[in-house]
Amino acid sequence: MCRVVDLQQAVLAKNETTAHALRTGMAARGTTVINLLSSPGSGKTALLEGELLLARERGVPVAALTADLATENDARRLARSGVPVKQVLTDGLCHLEADMLGRHLEGWLPDSTRLVFVENVGNLVCPASYDLGEALRVVLASVTEGEDKPLKYPTAFGLAQLVVVTKTDIADAVGFDEPAFRAHVEQVNPGVEVVLTSARRGEGLGVLLDRAMAVADGEPAHEPVMGRRHRGHHHTDGSPQTNGSHPHAHPHDCADDPGQSAYVTSAGPSAQPRA
Amino acid sequence: MHEMSIAMAVVGQVEEAAAKAGGVRAVTSVRLQVGELAGVVPDALAFCFELACVGTLLEGAELIAESVPGRAGCATCVDDWAVGTPPQLCCPACGQATAELLSGRELQIVSVRWEDGPARDRTPEPVSEER
Ligand SMILES: Nc1nc2c(ncn2[C@@H]2O[C@H](COP(=O)(O)OP(=O)(O)OP(=O)(O)O)[C@@H](O)[C@H]2O)c(=O)[nH]1
Ligand SMILES: [Mg+2]
Ligand SMILES: [Zn+2]
């Protein structure tokens, strides 16, 4: 028999569950995870080099994990700061997932670690969809990338809790239009803080560390519009349709029609387009 | 390209559901909701899905992806709007950042269509039959 079965499962449900567990576990042990996202070469490693060194000077126990498709170059650069650093090679995967991060942190992360910075794979598309259980998501863009980046990668910038502009030392040379960049960020993520940095000149040095410490001390991080779920807001009157993780399947026999149009969702919740 | 990871997650979840249900012989289609802001390219997903299905219960299954437009609502204005692409997430009425996204980030398996039960009444096509 041929039937249509309503599943109503989020595709990334597994990652979300793992990320949630990781977030809870990290909070319980007093460690704050910071996830850094940007296109390749925006300056994630360069920024981190400075922040790690500063953290060490200030006596804040930090660690860093850097993910790349290949080479240990970034870990080598970061390790010069003297804090614990681990390189993760993703074996071709274009992003980190929560269970990968969890496995790498387990047994490696020193107990006393206050902050762990995770440098994601250089990519503005894929990592954006994967919650790593971080308490602070930082998205970087260098002045050379163009002011329209936030509009071209709305999922990445829209979910950022802090936006860091890098390489401001060459802003003039490339004609970086700061107001335009800020306006574009505001469009996809109203209210998020944008900070200007130059690893080369030391501009904005310490801001990332300060923001991360604030979150570690319990200050709430920015909540992006895109990340806010519409709970309670509209129609709360117990409609089962909104239950995205309902485990049981409701089978319907399907009409025996060989054409694709025979796809029958009958009275199932999925038959109604969402308003 | 994370569409491959997404496709593999879809295949894995459908296989799991089929194993739980028992007796599923083949999955013929999978219906997905893909939000405008989910960060997934539908064409890339379709391409990866076909590859990810090979050698599984889903081999040859059709992927039906319904796009879900992004909508946001303002908490203060009781206004809601289509966010469009690139999305406009500031309230167009009051300009405030008090909005919340109502839809557009879905990446959800809605339903699957499969064949199950004991040998079908429809006689299996004889091997010799020309196709
Ligand atoms: N002028 C200038 N160049 C910078 C700055 N920060 C980084 N760079 C240069 O930009 C290039 C890339 O920097 P990285 O720190 O490796 O960038 P990344 O984001 O870690 O790169 P991937 O890990 O490969 O994605 C290097 O050549 C850096 O020297 C800066 O503040 N000013
Ligand atoms: Mg790097
Ligand atoms: Zn409003």
GROMACS .gro file of C-alpha atoms and ligand atoms in nm:
model
  440
    1MET     CA    1   0.000   0.000   0.000
    2CYS     CA    2   0.111   0.349  -0.070
    3ARG     CA    3   0.058   0.613   0.191
    4VAL     CA    4   0.146   0.965   0.283
    5VAL     CA    5   0.278   1.003   0.632
    6ASP     CA    6   0.302   1.335   0.811
    7LEU     CA    7   0.639   1.360   0.978
    8GLN     CA    8   0.672   1.726   1.074
    9GLN     CA    9   1.037   1.706   1.173
   10ALA     CA   10   1.291   1.982   1.156
   11VAL     CA   11   1.575   1.873   0.931
   12LEU     CA   12   1.835   2.011   1.168
   13ALA     CA   13   1.659   1.877   1.476
   14LYS     CA   14   1.954   1.659   1.572
   15ASN     CA   15   2.201   1.943   1.557
   16GLU     CA   16   1.964   2.168   1.752
   17THR     CA   17   1.929   1.908   2.025
   18THR     CA   18   2.303   1.851   2.048
   19ALA     CA   19   2.369   2.226   2.047
   20HIS     CA   20   2.118   2.278   2.324
   21ALA     CA   21   2.280   2.007   2.536
   22LEU     CA   22   2.624   2.153   2.469
   23ARG     CA   23   2.508   2.502   2.564
   24THR     CA   24   2.362   2.374   2.889
   25GLY     CA   25   2.669   2.165   2.967
   26MET     CA   26   2.907   2.451   2.898
   27ALA     CA   27   2.706   2.693   3.107
   28ALA     CA   28   2.704   2.442   3.392
   29ARG     CA   29   3.081   2.419   3.389
   30GLY     CA   30   3.121   2.793   3.360
   31THR     CA   31   3.251   2.806   3.004
   32THR     CA   32   3.122   3.045   2.739
   33VAL     CA   33   3.146   2.944   2.373
   34ILE     CA   34   3.197   3.214   2.110
   35ASN     CA   35   3.135   3.116   1.747
   36LEU     CA   36   3.318   3.328   1.486
   37LEU     CA   37   3.192   3.330   1.130
   38SER     CA   38   3.314   3.507   0.819
   39SER     CA   39   3.414   3.455   0.459
   40PRO     CA   40   3.760   3.309   0.398
   41GLY     CA   41   4.029   3.560   0.481
   42SER     CA   42   3.820   3.822   0.660
   43GLY     CA   43   4.066   3.817   0.946
   44LYS     CA   44   3.921   3.579   1.205
   45THR     CA   45   4.260   3.435   1.298
   46ALA     CA   46   4.430   3.775   1.301
   47LEU     CA   47   4.164   3.918   1.531
   48LEU     CA   48   4.178   3.616   1.760
   49GLU     CA   49   4.556   3.632   1.787
   50GLY     CA   50   4.526   3.972   1.949
   51GLU     CA   51   4.232   3.883   2.173
   52LEU     CA   52   4.392   3.563   2.300
   53LEU     CA   53   4.712   3.740   2.385
   54LEU     CA   54   4.520   4.010   2.568
   55ALA     CA   55   4.317   3.752   2.759
   56ARG     CA   56   4.636   3.587   2.870
   57GLU     CA   57   4.779   3.919   2.985
   58ARG     CA   58   4.460   3.982   3.182
   59GLY     CA   59   4.474   3.635   3.333
   60VAL     CA   60   4.145   3.521   3.179
   61PRO     CA   61   4.156   3.146   3.110
   62VAL     CA   62   4.066   3.117   2.742
   63ALA     CA   63   4.109   2.853   2.474
   64ALA     CA   64   4.056   2.848   2.099
   65LEU     CA   65   3.952   2.591   1.848
   66THR     CA   66   3.990   2.659   1.480
   67ALA     CA   67   3.823   2.466   1.201
   68ASP     CA   68   3.958   2.448   0.851
   69LEU     CA   69   3.921   2.224   0.552
   70ALA     CA   70   4.297   2.176   0.549
   71THR     CA   71   4.627   2.285   0.709
   72GLU     CA   72   4.719   2.356   1.068
   73ASN     CA   73   4.832   2.710   0.990
   74ASP     CA   74   4.566   2.884   1.194
   75ALA     CA   75   4.626   2.672   1.503
   76ARG     CA   76   4.996   2.741   1.474
   77ARG     CA   77   4.934   3.116   1.458
   78LEU     CA   78   4.692   3.110   1.751
   79ALA     CA   79   4.912   2.888   1.964
   80ARG     CA   80   5.174   3.163   1.974
   81SER     CA   81   4.953   3.339   2.225
   82GLY     CA   82   5.032   3.059   2.468
   83VAL     CA   83   4.672   2.958   2.538
   84PRO     CA   84   4.537   2.608   2.463
   85VAL     CA   85   4.458   2.582   2.091
   86LYS     CA   86   4.320   2.298   1.887
   87GLN     CA   87   4.295   2.259   1.513
   88VAL     CA   88   3.995   2.075   1.373
   89LEU     CA   89   4.020   1.951   1.019
   90THR     CA   90   3.668   1.912   0.885
   91ASP     CA   91   3.758   1.655   0.624
   92GLY     CA   92   3.586   1.842   0.344
   93LEU     CA   93   3.288   1.961   0.544
   94CYS     CA   94   3.223   2.331   0.490
   95HIS     CA   95   3.101   2.401   0.842
   96LEU     CA   96   3.122   2.281   1.200
   97GLU     CA   97   2.832   2.095   1.358
   98ALA     CA   98   2.748   2.080   1.726
   99ASP     CA   99   2.840   1.716   1.774
  100MET     CA  100   3.180   1.767   1.609
  101LEU     CA  101   3.252   2.058   1.836
  102GLY     CA  102   3.134   1.865   2.139
  103ARG     CA  103   3.359   1.571   2.057
  104HIS     CA  104   3.660   1.798   2.012
  105LEU     CA  105   3.601   1.987   2.333
  106GLU     CA  106   3.549   1.677   2.539
  107GLY     CA  107   3.857   1.572   2.724
  108TRP     CA  108   4.059   1.856   2.578
  109LEU     CA  109   3.913   2.176   2.717
  110PRO     CA  110   4.082   2.258   3.049
  111ASP     CA  111   3.835   2.263   3.339
  112SER     CA  112   3.902   2.622   3.431
  113THR     CA  113   3.833   2.758   3.081
  114ARG     CA  114   3.619   3.070   3.097
  115LEU     CA  115   3.589   3.145   2.725
  116VAL     CA  116   3.641   2.921   2.427
  117PHE     CA  117   3.663   3.090   2.089
  118VAL     CA  118   3.561   2.876   1.795
  119GLU     CA  119   3.685   2.992   1.457
  120ASN     CA  120   3.442   2.834   1.213
  121VAL     CA  121   3.534   2.733   0.858
  122GLY     CA  122   3.575   3.042   0.640
  123ASN     CA  123   3.232   3.047   0.476
  124LEU     CA  124   2.937   3.284   0.517
  125VAL     CA  125   2.669   3.047   0.400
  126CYS     CA  126   2.683   2.705   0.553
  127PRO     CA  127   2.801   2.765   0.912
  128ALA     CA  128   2.514   3.011   0.958
  129SER     CA  129   2.260   2.728   0.972
  130TYR     CA  130   2.434   2.534   1.246
  131ASP     CA  131   2.394   2.626   1.608
  132LEU     CA  132   2.707   2.516   1.792
  133GLY     CA  133   2.569   2.575   2.137
  134GLU     CA  134   2.750   2.909   2.148
  135ALA     CA  135   2.650   3.185   2.386
  136LEU     CA  136   2.772   3.451   2.146
  137ARG     CA  137   2.777   3.441   1.769
  138VAL     CA  138   3.012   3.689   1.605
  139VAL     CA  139   3.009   3.760   1.232
  140LEU     CA  140   3.306   3.938   1.077
  141ALA     CA  141   3.341   4.126   0.751
  142SER     CA  142   3.651   4.300   0.628
  143VAL     CA  143   3.635   4.645   0.470
  144THR     CA  144   3.746   4.495   0.140
  145GLU     CA  145   3.440   4.276   0.103
  146GLY     CA  146   3.190   4.541   0.009
  147GLU     CA  147   2.914   4.709   0.204
  148ASP     CA  148   2.643   4.486   0.065
  149LYS     CA  149   2.768   4.167   0.231
  150PRO     CA  150   2.496   4.173   0.499
  151LEU     CA  151   2.231   4.181   0.228
  152LYS     CA  152   2.395   3.906   0.027
  153TYR     CA  153   2.432   3.681   0.331
  154PRO     CA  154   2.128   3.770   0.538
  155THR     CA  155   2.120   3.441   0.727
  156ALA     CA  156   2.475   3.491   0.854
  157PHE     CA  157   2.443   3.860   0.942
  158GLY     CA  158   2.081   3.824   1.049
  159LEU     CA  159   2.173   3.579   1.324
  160ALA     CA  160   2.482   3.764   1.449
  161GLN     CA  161   2.491   3.881   1.808
  162LEU     CA  162   2.791   4.100   1.736
  163VAL     CA  163   2.924   4.222   1.402
  164VAL     CA  164   3.294   4.296   1.369
  165VAL     CA  165   3.434   4.498   1.080
  166THR     CA  166   3.799   4.409   1.025
  167LYS     CA  167   4.097   4.565   0.848
  168THR     CA  168   3.987   4.926   0.902
  169ASP     CA  169   4.350   5.031   0.843
  170ILE     CA  170   4.283   4.991   0.472
  171ALA     CA  171   3.926   5.127   0.478
  172ASP     CA  172   4.021   5.448   0.303
  173ALA     CA  173   4.222   5.275   0.037
  174VAL     CA  174   3.925   5.060  -0.060
  175GLY     CA  175   3.667   5.332  -0.005
  176PHE     CA  176   3.474   5.147   0.263
  177ASP     CA  177   3.135   5.312   0.312
  178GLU     CA  178   3.074   5.263   0.682
  179PRO     CA  179   2.727   5.420   0.702
  180ALA     CA  180   2.606   5.202   0.414
  181PHE     CA  181   2.747   4.892   0.581
  182ARG     CA  182   2.579   4.980   0.910
  183ALA     CA  183   2.248   5.046   0.738
  184HIS     CA  184   2.261   4.707   0.569
  185VAL     CA  185   2.338   4.531   0.895
  186GLU     CA  186   2.052   4.718   1.062
  187GLN     CA  187   1.814   4.610   0.786
  188VAL     CA  188   1.869   4.239   0.845
  189ASN     CA  189   1.949   4.255   1.215
  190PRO     CA  190   1.810   4.565   1.384
  191GLY     CA  191   1.985   4.656   1.705
  192VAL     CA  192   2.298   4.445   1.670
  193GLU     CA  193   2.623   4.612   1.770
  194VAL     CA  194   2.882   4.676   1.498
  195VAL     CA  195   3.242   4.728   1.607
  196LEU     CA  196   3.535   4.845   1.396
  197THR     CA  197   3.870   4.672   1.429
  198SER     CA  198   4.211   4.653   1.274
  199ALA     CA  199   4.433   4.369   1.386
  200ARG     CA  200   4.714   4.547   1.205
  201ARG     CA  201   4.683   4.874   1.400
  202GLY     CA  202   4.520   4.742   1.712
  203GLU     CA  203   4.200   4.940   1.664
  204GLY     CA  204   3.916   4.787   1.865
  205LEU     CA  205   4.153   4.548   2.036
  206GLY     CA  206   3.984   4.395   2.337
  207VAL     CA  207   3.626   4.470   2.234
  208LEU     CA  208   3.558   4.107   2.144
  209LEU     CA  209   3.708   3.993   2.472
  210ASP     CA  210   3.501   4.246   2.666
  211ARG     CA  211   3.177   4.144   2.496
  212ALA     CA  212   3.252   3.778   2.550
  213MET     CA  213   3.331   3.840   2.918
  214ALA     CA  214   3.007   4.034   2.959
  215VAL     CA  215   2.811   3.737   2.826
  216ALA     CA  216   3.013   3.503   3.047
  217ASP     CA  217   2.918   3.722   3.343
  218GLY     CA  218   2.553   3.676   3.260
  219GLU     CA  219   2.472   3.985   3.058
  220PRO     CA  220   2.218   3.888   2.794
  221ALA     CA  221   2.354   3.887   2.440
  222HIS     CA  222   2.171   4.063   2.158
  223GLU     CA  223   1.869   3.868   2.037
  224PRO     CA  224   1.841   3.896   1.657
  225VAL     CA  225   1.497   3.933   1.503
  226MET     CA  226   1.573   3.643   1.274
  227GLY     CA  227   1.649   3.420   1.567
  228ARG     CA  228   1.340   3.509   1.765
  229ARG     CA  229   1.078   3.245   1.748
  230HIS     CA  230   0.717   3.343   1.734
  231ARG     CA  231   0.619   3.181   2.055
  232GLY     CA  232   0.303   3.307   2.215
  233HIS     CA  233   0.281   3.599   1.975
  234HIS     CA  234   0.007   3.487   1.745
  235HIS     CA  235  -0.254   3.215   1.773
  236THR     CA  236  -0.154   3.037   2.086
  237ASP     CA  237  -0.485   2.860   2.112
  238GLY     CA  238  -0.334   2.518   2.115
  239SER     CA  239  -0.344   2.437   1.748
  240PRO     CA  240  -0.150   2.115   1.699
  241GLN     CA  241  -0.030   2.237   1.360
  242THR     CA  242   0.240   2.447   1.511
  243ASN     CA  243   0.395   2.155   1.688
  244GLY     CA  244   0.703   2.101   1.482
  245SER     CA  245   0.841   1.803   1.664
  246HIS     CA  246   0.533   1.589   1.699
  247PRO     CA  247   0.680   1.242   1.696
  248HIS     CA  248   0.392   1.034   1.575
  249ALA     CA  249   0.307   0.996   1.213
  250HIS     CA  250  -0.044   1.008   1.075
  251PRO     CA  251  -0.072   0.788   0.772
  252HIS     CA  252  -0.318   0.865   0.497
  253ASP     CA  253  -0.376   0.625   0.217
  254CYS     CA  254  -0.302   0.797  -0.104
  255ALA     CA  255  -0.513   0.804  -0.409
  256ASP     CA  256  -0.374   0.558  -0.652
  257ASP     CA  257  -0.277   0.806  -0.912
  258PRO     CA  258   0.053   0.772  -1.087
  259GLY     CA  259   0.077   1.145  -1.154
  260GLN     CA  260   0.270   1.371  -0.920
  261SER     CA  261  -0.039   1.572  -0.859
  262ALA     CA  262  -0.171   1.275  -0.666
  263TYR     CA  263   0.039   1.378  -0.374
  264VAL     CA  264  -0.221   1.371  -0.104
  265THR     CA  265  -0.186   1.554   0.215
  266SER     CA  266  -0.562   1.540   0.264
  267ALA     CA  267  -0.669   1.707   0.582
  268GLY     CA  268  -0.322   1.699   0.726
  269PRO     CA  269  -0.186   2.017   0.873
  270SER     CA  270   0.056   2.053   0.590
  271ALA     CA  271  -0.231   2.109   0.352
  272GLN     CA  272  -0.271   2.463   0.474
  273PRO     CA  273  -0.019   2.712   0.352
  274ARG     CA  274   0.111   2.922   0.634
  275ALA     CA  275  -0.008   3.274   0.648
  276MET     CA  276   2.801   2.348   0.030
  277HIS     CA  277   2.597   2.231   0.324
  278GLU     CA  278   2.306   2.124   0.107
  279MET     CA  279   2.470   1.781   0.103
  280SER     CA  280   2.461   1.766   0.482
  281ILE     CA  281   2.099   1.881   0.476
  282ALA     CA  282   2.008   1.622   0.213
  283MET     CA  283   2.177   1.348   0.412
  284ALA     CA  284   1.994   1.454   0.726
  285VAL     CA  285   1.663   1.436   0.538
  286VAL     CA  286   1.744   1.089   0.407
  287GLY     CA  287   1.852   0.974   0.752
  288GLN     CA  288   1.539   1.103   0.921
  289VAL     CA  289   1.310   0.948   0.662
  290GLU     CA  290   1.491   0.615   0.685
  291GLU     CA  291   1.455   0.628   1.063
  292ALA     CA  292   1.083   0.699   1.040
  293ALA     CA  293   1.043   0.419   0.787
  294ALA     CA  294   1.229   0.173   1.008
  295LYS     CA  295   1.010   0.272   1.300
  296ALA     CA  296   0.694   0.225   1.096
  297GLY     CA  297   0.818  -0.108   0.964
  298GLY     CA  298   0.749  -0.278   0.634
  299VAL     CA  299   0.833   0.020   0.415
  300ARG     CA  300   0.958  -0.099   0.080
  301ALA     CA  301   1.024   0.226  -0.095
  302VAL     CA  302   0.990   0.598  -0.040
  303THR     CA  303   0.852   0.771  -0.346
  304SER     CA  304   0.851   1.133  -0.239
  305VAL     CA  305   0.946   1.366   0.041
  306ARG     CA  306   0.780   1.700   0.101
  307LEU     CA  307   0.993   1.972   0.256
  308GLN     CA  308   0.924   2.325   0.365
  309VAL     CA  309   1.214   2.553   0.288
  310GLY     CA  310   1.197   2.902   0.430
  311GLU     CA  311   1.321   3.193   0.224
  312LEU     CA  312   1.570   3.270   0.502
  313ALA     CA  313   1.677   2.915   0.575
  314GLY     CA  314   2.004   2.969   0.392
  315VAL     CA  315   1.944   2.678   0.159
  316VAL     CA  316   1.961   2.691  -0.219
  317PRO     CA  317   1.669   2.481  -0.351
  318ASP     CA  318   1.843   2.371  -0.671
  319ALA     CA  319   2.154   2.265  -0.486
  320LEU     CA  320   1.940   2.078  -0.238
  321ALA     CA  321   1.752   1.894  -0.514
  322PHE     CA  322   2.080   1.794  -0.673
  323CYS     CA  323   2.226   1.670  -0.345
  324PHE     CA  324   1.906   1.494  -0.247
  325GLU     CA  325   1.917   1.280  -0.558
  326LEU     CA  326   2.273   1.177  -0.476
  327ALA     CA  327   2.203   1.119  -0.109
  328CYS     CA  328   1.914   0.884  -0.193
  329VAL     CA  329   2.121   0.647  -0.402
  330GLY     CA  330   2.143   0.304  -0.247
  331THR     CA  331   1.882   0.382   0.020
  332LEU     CA  332   1.513   0.319   0.061
  333LEU     CA  333   1.467   0.660  -0.096
  334GLU     CA  334   1.642   0.583  -0.421
  335GLY     CA  335   1.464   0.772  -0.698
  336ALA     CA  336   1.235   0.954  -0.456
  337GLU     CA  337   1.107   1.291  -0.557
  338LEU     CA  338   1.183   1.595  -0.347
  339ILE     CA  339   0.893   1.836  -0.327
  340ALA     CA  340   1.024   2.159  -0.179
  341GLU     CA  341   0.769   2.424  -0.090
  342SER     CA  342   0.916   2.765  -0.039
  343VAL     CA  343   0.791   2.950   0.268
  344PRO     CA  344   0.799   3.328   0.239
  345GLY     CA  345   0.954   3.525   0.521
  346ARG     CA  346   0.712   3.728   0.731
  347ALA     CA  347   0.784   3.939   1.034
  348GLY     CA  348   0.557   4.105   1.284
  349CYS     CA  349   0.605   4.413   1.499
  350ALA     CA  350   0.522   4.371   1.865
  351THR     CA  351   0.427   4.734   1.911
  352CYS     CA  352   0.244   4.806   1.586
  353VAL     CA  353   0.053   4.483   1.545
  354ASP     CA  354   0.169   4.505   1.191
  355ASP     CA  355   0.314   4.222   0.990
  356TRP     CA  356   0.485   4.224   0.657
  357ALA     CA  357   0.656   4.014   0.392
  358VAL     CA  358   1.025   4.063   0.461
  359GLY     CA  359   1.132   4.003   0.101
  360THR     CA  360   1.484   3.931  -0.016
  361PRO     CA  361   1.712   4.071   0.103
  362PRO     CA  362   1.495   4.082   0.411
  363GLN     CA  363   1.373   4.401   0.574
  364LEU     CA  364   1.354   4.318   0.943
  365CYS     CA  365   1.301   4.665   1.085
  366CYS     CA  366   0.934   4.745   1.124
  367PRO     CA  367   0.834   4.947   0.815
  368ALA     CA  368   0.574   5.132   1.022
  369CYS     CA  369   0.764   5.240   1.334
  370GLY     CA  370   1.121   5.158   1.235
  371GLN     CA  371   1.176   4.981   1.564
  372ALA     CA  372   1.375   4.667   1.623
  373THR     CA  373   1.096   4.501   1.812
  374ALA     CA  374   0.995   4.270   1.534
  375GLU     CA  375   0.996   3.895   1.541
  376LEU     CA  376   1.012   3.657   1.253
  377LEU     CA  377   0.685   3.472   1.200
  378SER     CA  378   0.802   3.247   0.920
  379GLY     CA  379   1.083   3.204   0.673
  380ARG     CA  380   1.342   2.993   0.851
  381GLU     CA  381   1.166   2.661   0.808
  382LEU     CA  382   1.366   2.360   0.708
  383GLN     CA  383   1.113   2.099   0.785
  384ILE     CA  384   1.017   1.756   0.657
  385VAL     CA  385   0.643   1.785   0.624
  386SER     CA  386   0.551   1.440   0.501
  387VAL     CA  387   0.670   1.143   0.304
  388ARG     CA  388   0.500   0.912   0.067
  389TRP     CA  389   0.601   0.551   0.083
  390GLU     CA  390   0.496   0.203  -0.013
  391ASP     CA  391   0.453  -0.045   0.263
  392GLY     CA  392   0.260  -0.352   0.367
  393PRO     CA  393   0.301  -0.709   0.242
  394ALA     CA  394   0.352  -0.781  -0.126
  395ARG     CA  395   0.126  -0.548  -0.317
  396ASP     CA  396  -0.187  -0.652  -0.500
  397ARG     CA  397  -0.042  -0.472  -0.797
  398THR     CA  398   0.171  -0.750  -0.943
  399PRO     CA  399   0.535  -0.662  -0.958
  400GLU     CA  400   0.646  -0.597  -1.306
  401PRO     CA  401   0.780  -0.915  -1.462
  402VAL     CA  402   1.149  -0.895  -1.515
  403SER     CA  403   1.114  -0.990  -1.876
  404GLU     CA  404   0.876  -0.712  -1.957
  405GLU     CA  405   1.016  -0.450  -2.183
  406ARG     CA  406   1.016  -0.108  -2.034
  407LIG     N1  407   4.555   4.523   0.640
  407LIG     C1  408   4.512   4.429   0.723
  407LIG     N2  409   4.520   4.300   0.688
  407LIG     C2  410   4.472   4.207   0.773
  407LIG     C3  411   4.415   4.241   0.897
  407LIG     N3  412   4.373   4.128   0.958
  407LIG     C4  413   4.407   4.027   0.877
  407LIG     N4  414   4.467   4.074   0.764
  407LIG     C5  415   4.520   3.994   0.654
  407LIG     O1  416   4.415   3.925   0.591
  407LIG     C6  417   4.456   3.794   0.551
  407LIG     C7  418   4.365   3.691   0.611
  407LIG     O2  419   4.368   3.698   0.751
  407LIG     P1  420   4.330   3.574   0.842
  407LIG     O3  421   4.338   3.619   0.982
  407LIG     O4  422   4.411   3.455   0.804
  407LIG     O5  423   4.181   3.551   0.798
  407LIG     P2  424   4.083   3.429   0.837
  407LIG     O6  425   3.946   3.487   0.838
  407LIG     O7  426   4.130   3.364   0.960
  407LIG     O8  427   4.099   3.332   0.714
  407LIG     P3  428   4.050   3.179   0.698
  407LIG     O9  429   4.070   3.112   0.830
  407LIG    O10  430   4.134   3.125   0.592
  407LIG    O11  431   3.906   3.190   0.660
  407LIG     C8  432   4.601   3.781   0.599
  407LIG    O12  433   4.685   3.810   0.490
  407LIG     C9  434   4.611   3.886   0.705
  407LIG    O13  435   4.742   3.937   0.718
  407LIG    C10  436   4.409   4.380   0.932
  407LIG    O14  437   4.361   4.422   1.037
  407LIG     N5  438   4.458   4.469   0.840
  408MG      MG  439   4.168   3.162   0.996
  409ZN      ZN  440   0.636   4.870   1.445
   0.00000   0.00000   0.00000
